[in-house]
PDB file of C-alpha atoms and ligand atoms in Angstrom:
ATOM      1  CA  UNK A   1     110.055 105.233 100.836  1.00  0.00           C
ATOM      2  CA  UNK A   2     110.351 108.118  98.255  1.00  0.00           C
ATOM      3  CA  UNK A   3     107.048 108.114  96.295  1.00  0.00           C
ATOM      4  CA  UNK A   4     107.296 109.622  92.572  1.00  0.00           C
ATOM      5  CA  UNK A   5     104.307 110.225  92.565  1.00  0.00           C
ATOM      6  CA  UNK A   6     103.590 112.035  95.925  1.00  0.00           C
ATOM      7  CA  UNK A   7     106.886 114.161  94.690  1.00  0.00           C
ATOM      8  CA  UNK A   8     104.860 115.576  91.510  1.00  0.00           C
ATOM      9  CA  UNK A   9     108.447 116.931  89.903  1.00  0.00           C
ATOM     10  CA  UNK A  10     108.597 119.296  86.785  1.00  0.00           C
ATOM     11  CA  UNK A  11     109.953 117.389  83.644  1.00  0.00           C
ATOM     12  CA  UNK A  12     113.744 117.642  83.803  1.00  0.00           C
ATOM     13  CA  UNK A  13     115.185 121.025  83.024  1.00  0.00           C
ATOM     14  CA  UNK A  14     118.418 121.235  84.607  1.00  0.00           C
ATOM     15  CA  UNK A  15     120.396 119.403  86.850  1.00  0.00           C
ATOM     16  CA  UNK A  16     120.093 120.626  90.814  1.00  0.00           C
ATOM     17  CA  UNK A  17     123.720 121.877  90.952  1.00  0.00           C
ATOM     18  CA  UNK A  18     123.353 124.405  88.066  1.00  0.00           C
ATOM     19  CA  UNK A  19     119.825 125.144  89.482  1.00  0.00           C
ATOM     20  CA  UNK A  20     119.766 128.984  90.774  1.00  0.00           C
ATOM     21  CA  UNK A  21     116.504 128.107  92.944  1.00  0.00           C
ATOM     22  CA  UNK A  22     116.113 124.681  92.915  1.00  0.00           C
ATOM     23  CA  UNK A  23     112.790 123.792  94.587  1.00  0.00           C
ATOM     24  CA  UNK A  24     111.907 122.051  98.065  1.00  0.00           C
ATOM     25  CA  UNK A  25     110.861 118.941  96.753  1.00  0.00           C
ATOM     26  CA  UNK A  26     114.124 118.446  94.862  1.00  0.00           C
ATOM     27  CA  UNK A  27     116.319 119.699  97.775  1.00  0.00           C
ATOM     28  CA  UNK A  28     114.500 117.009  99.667  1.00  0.00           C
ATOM     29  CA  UNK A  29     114.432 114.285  97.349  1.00  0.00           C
ATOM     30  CA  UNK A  30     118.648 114.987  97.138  1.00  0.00           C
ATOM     31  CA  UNK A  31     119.307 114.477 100.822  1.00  0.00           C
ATOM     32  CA  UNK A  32     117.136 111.728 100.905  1.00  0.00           C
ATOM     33  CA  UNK A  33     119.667 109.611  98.099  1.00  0.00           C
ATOM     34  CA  UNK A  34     122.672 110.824  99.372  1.00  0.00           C
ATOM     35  CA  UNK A  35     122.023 110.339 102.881  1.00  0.00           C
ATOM     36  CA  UNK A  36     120.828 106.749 102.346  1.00  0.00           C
ATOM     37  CA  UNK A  37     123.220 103.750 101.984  1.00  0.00           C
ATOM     38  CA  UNK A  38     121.439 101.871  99.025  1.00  0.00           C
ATOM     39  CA  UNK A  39     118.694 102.604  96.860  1.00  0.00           C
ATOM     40  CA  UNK A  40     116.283 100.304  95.739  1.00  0.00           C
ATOM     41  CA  UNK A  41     114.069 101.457  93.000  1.00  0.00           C
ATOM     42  CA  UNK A  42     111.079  99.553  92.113  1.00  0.00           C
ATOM     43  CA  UNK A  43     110.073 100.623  88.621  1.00  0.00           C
ATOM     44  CA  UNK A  44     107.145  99.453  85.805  1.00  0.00           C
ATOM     45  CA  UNK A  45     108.364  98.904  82.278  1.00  0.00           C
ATOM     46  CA  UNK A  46     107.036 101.001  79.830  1.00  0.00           C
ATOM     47  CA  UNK A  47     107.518 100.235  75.766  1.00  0.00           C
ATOM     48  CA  UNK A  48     110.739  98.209  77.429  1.00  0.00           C
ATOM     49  CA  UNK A  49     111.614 101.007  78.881  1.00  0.00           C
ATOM     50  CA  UNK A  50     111.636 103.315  82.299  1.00  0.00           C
ATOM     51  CA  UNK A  51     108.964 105.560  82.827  1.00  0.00           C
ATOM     52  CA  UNK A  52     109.892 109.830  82.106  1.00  0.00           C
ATOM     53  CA  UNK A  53     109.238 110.235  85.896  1.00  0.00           C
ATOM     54  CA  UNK A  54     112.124 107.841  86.864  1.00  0.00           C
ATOM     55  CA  UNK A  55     115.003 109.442  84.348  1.00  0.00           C
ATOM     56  CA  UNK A  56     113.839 112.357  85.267  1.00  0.00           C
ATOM     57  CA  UNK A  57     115.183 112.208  89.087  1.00  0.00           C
ATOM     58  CA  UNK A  58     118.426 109.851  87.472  1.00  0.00           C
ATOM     59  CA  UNK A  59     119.217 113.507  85.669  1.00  0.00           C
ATOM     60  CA  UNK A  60     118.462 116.109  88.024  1.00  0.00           C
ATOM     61  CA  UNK A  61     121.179 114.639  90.847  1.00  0.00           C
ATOM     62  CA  UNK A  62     124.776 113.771  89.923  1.00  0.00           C
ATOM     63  CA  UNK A  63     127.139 113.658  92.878  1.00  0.00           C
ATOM     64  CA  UNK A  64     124.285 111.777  94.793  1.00  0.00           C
ATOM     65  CA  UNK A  65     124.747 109.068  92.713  1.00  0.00           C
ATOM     66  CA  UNK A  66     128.440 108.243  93.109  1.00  0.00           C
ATOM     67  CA  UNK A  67     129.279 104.641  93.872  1.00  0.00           C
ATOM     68  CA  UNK A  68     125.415 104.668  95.168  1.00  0.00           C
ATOM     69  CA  UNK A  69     124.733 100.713  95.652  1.00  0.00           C
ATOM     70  CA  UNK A  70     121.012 100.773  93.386  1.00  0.00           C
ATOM     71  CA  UNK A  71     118.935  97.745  93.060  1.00  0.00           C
ATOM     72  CA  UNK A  72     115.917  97.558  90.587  1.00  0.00           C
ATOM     73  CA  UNK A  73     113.355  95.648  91.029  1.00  0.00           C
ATOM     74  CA  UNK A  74     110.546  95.577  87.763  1.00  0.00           C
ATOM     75  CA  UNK A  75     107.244  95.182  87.509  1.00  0.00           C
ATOM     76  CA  UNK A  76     104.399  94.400  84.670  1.00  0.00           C
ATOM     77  CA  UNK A  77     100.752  93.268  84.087  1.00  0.00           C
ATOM     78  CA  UNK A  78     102.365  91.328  81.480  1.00  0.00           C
ATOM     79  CA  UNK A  79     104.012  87.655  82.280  1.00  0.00           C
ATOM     80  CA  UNK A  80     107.829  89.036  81.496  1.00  0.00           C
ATOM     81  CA  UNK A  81     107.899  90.951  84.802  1.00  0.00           C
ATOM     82  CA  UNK A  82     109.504  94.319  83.081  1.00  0.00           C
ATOM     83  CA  UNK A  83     112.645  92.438  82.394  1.00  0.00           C
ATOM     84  CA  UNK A  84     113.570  94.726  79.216  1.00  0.00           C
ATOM     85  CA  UNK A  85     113.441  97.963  80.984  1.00  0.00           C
ATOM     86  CA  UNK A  86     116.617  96.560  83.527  1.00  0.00           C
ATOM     87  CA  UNK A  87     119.546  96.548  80.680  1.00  0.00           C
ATOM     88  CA  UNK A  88     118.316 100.488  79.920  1.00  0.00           C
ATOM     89  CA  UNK A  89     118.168 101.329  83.266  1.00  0.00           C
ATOM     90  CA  UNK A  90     121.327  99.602  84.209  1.00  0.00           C
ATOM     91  CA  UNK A  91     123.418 101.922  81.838  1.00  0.00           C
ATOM     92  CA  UNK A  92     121.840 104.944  82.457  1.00  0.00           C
ATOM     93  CA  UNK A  93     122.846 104.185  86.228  1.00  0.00           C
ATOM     94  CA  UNK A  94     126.063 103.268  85.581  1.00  0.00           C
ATOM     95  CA  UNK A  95     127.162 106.402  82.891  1.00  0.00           C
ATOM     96  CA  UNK A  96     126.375 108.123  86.428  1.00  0.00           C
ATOM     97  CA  UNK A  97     128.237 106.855  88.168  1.00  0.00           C
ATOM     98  CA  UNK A  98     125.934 104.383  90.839  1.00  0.00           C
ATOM     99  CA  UNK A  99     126.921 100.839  91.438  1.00  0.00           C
ATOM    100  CA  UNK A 100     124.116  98.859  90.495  1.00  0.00           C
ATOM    101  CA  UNK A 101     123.920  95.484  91.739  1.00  0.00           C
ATOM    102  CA  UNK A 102     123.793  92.796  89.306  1.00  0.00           C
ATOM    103  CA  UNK A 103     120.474  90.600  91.076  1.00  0.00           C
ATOM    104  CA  UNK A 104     117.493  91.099  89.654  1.00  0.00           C
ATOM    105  CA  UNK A 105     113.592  90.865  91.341  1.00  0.00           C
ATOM    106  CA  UNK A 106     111.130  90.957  88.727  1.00  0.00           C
ATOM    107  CA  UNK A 107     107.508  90.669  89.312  1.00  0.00           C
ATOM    108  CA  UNK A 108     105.458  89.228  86.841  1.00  0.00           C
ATOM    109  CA  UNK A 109     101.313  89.420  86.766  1.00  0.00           C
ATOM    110  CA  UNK A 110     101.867  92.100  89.770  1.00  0.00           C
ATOM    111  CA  UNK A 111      97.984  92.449  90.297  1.00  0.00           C
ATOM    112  CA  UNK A 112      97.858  88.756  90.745  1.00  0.00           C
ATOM    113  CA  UNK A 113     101.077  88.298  92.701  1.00  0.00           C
ATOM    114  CA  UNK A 114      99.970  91.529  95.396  1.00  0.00           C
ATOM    115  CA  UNK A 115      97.481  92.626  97.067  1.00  0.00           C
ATOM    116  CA  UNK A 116      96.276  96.186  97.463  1.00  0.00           C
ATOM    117  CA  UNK A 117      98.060  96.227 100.959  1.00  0.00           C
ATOM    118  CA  UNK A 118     101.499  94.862  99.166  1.00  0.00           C
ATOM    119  CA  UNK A 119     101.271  91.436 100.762  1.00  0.00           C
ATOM    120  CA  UNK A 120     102.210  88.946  97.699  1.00  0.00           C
ATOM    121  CA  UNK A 121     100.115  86.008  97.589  1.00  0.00           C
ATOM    122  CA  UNK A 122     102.921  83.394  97.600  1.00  0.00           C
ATOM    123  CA  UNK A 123     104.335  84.889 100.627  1.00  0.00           C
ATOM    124  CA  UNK A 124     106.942  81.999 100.686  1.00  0.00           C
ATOM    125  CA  UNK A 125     108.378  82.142  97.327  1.00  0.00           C
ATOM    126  CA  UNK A 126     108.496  85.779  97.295  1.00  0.00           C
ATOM    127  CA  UNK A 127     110.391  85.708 100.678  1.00  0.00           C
ATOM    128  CA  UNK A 128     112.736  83.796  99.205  1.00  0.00           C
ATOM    129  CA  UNK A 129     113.596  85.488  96.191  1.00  0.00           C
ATOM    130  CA  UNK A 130     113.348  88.791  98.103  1.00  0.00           C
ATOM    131  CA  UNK A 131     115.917  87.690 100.360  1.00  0.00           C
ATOM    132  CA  UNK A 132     118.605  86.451  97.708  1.00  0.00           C
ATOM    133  CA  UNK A 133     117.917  90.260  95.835  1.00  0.00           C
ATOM    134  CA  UNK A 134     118.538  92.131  99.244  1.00  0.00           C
ATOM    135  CA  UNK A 135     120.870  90.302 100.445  1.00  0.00           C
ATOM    136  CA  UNK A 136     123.093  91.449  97.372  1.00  0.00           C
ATOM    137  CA  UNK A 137     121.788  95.016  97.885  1.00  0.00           C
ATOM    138  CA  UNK A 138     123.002  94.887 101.792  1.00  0.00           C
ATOM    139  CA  UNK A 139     126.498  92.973 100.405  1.00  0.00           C
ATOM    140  CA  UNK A 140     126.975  95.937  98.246  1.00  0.00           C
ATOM    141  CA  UNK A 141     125.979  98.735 100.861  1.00  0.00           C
ATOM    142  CA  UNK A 142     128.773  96.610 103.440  1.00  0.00           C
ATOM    143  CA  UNK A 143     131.376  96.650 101.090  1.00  0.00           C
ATOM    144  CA  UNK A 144     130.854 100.419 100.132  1.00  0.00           C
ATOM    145  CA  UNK A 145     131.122 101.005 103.482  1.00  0.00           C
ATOM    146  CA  UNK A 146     133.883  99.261 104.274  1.00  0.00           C
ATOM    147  CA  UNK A 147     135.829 101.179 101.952  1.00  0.00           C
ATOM    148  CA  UNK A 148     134.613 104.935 102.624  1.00  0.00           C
ATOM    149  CA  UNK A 149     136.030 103.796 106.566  1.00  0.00           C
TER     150      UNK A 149
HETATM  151  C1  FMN B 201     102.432 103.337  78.451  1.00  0.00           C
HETATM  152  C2  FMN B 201     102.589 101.957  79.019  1.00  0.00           C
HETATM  153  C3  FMN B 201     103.501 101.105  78.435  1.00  0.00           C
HETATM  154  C4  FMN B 201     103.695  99.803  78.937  1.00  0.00           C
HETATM  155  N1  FMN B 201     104.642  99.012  78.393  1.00  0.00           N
HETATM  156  C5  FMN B 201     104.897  97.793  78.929  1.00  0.00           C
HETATM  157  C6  FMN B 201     105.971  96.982  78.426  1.00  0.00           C
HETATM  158  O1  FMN B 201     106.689  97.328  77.521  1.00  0.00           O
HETATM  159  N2  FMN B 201     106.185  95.783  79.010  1.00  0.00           N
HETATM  160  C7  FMN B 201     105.430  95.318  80.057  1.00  0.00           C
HETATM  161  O2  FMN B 201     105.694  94.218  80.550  1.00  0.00           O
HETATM  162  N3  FMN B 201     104.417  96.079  80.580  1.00  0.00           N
HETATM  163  C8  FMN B 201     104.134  97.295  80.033  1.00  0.00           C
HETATM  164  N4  FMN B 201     103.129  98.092  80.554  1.00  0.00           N
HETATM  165  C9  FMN B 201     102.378  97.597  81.707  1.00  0.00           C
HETATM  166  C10 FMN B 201     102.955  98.203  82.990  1.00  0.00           C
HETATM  167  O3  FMN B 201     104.225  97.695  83.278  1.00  0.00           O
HETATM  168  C11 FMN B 201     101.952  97.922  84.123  1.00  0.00           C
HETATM  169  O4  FMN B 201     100.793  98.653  83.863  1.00  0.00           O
HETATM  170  C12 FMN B 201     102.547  98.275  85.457  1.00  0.00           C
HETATM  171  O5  FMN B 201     101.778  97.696  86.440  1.00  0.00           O
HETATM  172  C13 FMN B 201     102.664  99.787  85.602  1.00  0.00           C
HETATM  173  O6  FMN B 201     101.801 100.317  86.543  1.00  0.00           O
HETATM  174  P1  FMN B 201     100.958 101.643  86.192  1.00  0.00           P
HETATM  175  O7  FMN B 201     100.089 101.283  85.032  1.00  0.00           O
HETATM  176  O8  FMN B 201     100.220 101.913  87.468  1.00  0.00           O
HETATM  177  O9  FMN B 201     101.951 102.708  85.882  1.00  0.00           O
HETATM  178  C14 FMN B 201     102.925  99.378  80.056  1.00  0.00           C
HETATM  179  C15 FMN B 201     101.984 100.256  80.631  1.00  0.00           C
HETATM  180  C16 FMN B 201     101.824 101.513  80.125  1.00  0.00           C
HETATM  181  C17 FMN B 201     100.828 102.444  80.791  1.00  0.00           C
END
């Protein structure tokens, strides 16, 4: 679980490879995406768009991205769920080269559909739509890792 907000990064000033002395926290946050097998970022919308602290760790890495499977999952007070910030997101992912995976999980009302703990208060329907998203994720991860064998 990488936490954007526990990370506390600069804005973007350069990317980590031309960095002379690139910082902890960034060395950190680098291993952590290439080392896993899928990412699945969970991001608000903001003006139908992602928030500065999101783009800015899309930028910084570049090979870490490669043929990454990424999922997004949005989220809103509003009733849409954050669907508008996915198509932006989506191409910024993809002009770096990550393979995004086409399902979508957006959450809607997320004060009213979570609790403070994270447990949703339709636990079943959530389950199921949860499983159909990571299922796609996991199909993505398999297949990436059938071919890098
Ligand atoms: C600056 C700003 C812009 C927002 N723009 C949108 C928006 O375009 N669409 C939407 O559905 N929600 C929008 N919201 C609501 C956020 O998606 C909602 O607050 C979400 O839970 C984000 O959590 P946070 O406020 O803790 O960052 C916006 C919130 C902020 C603070």
């Amino acid at each position: 679980m990488l936490d954007l907000n526990e990370y506390k990064f600069p804005v973007f000033d350069e990317r980590l490879r031309l960095q002379e002395n690139p910082s902890k926290a960034v060395l950190d946050f680098a291993a952590k995406i290439k080392a896993a097998d899928g990412v699945l970022i969970v991001t608000p919308e903001y003006n139908g768009g992602y928030p500065a602290s999101l783009k800015n760790v899309i930028d910084v890495l570049y090979d870490e991205w490669h043929r990454k499977p990424v999922a997004i999952s949005t989220v809103s007070d509003g009733i849409f769920g954050g669907t508008q910030v996915i198509t932006s997101l989506q191409f910024s992912l993809w002009k770096i080269r990550a393979w995004t995976v086409p399902a979508m999980f957006p959450v809607p009302k997320v004060k009213d559909s979570f609790d403070e703990t994270g447990k949703p208060t339709d636990k079943t329907g959530t389950d199921k739509r949860a499983a159909g998203f990571i299922g796609e994720l996991l199909w993505c991860v398999e297949a990436r890792n059938k071919m890098s064998t």
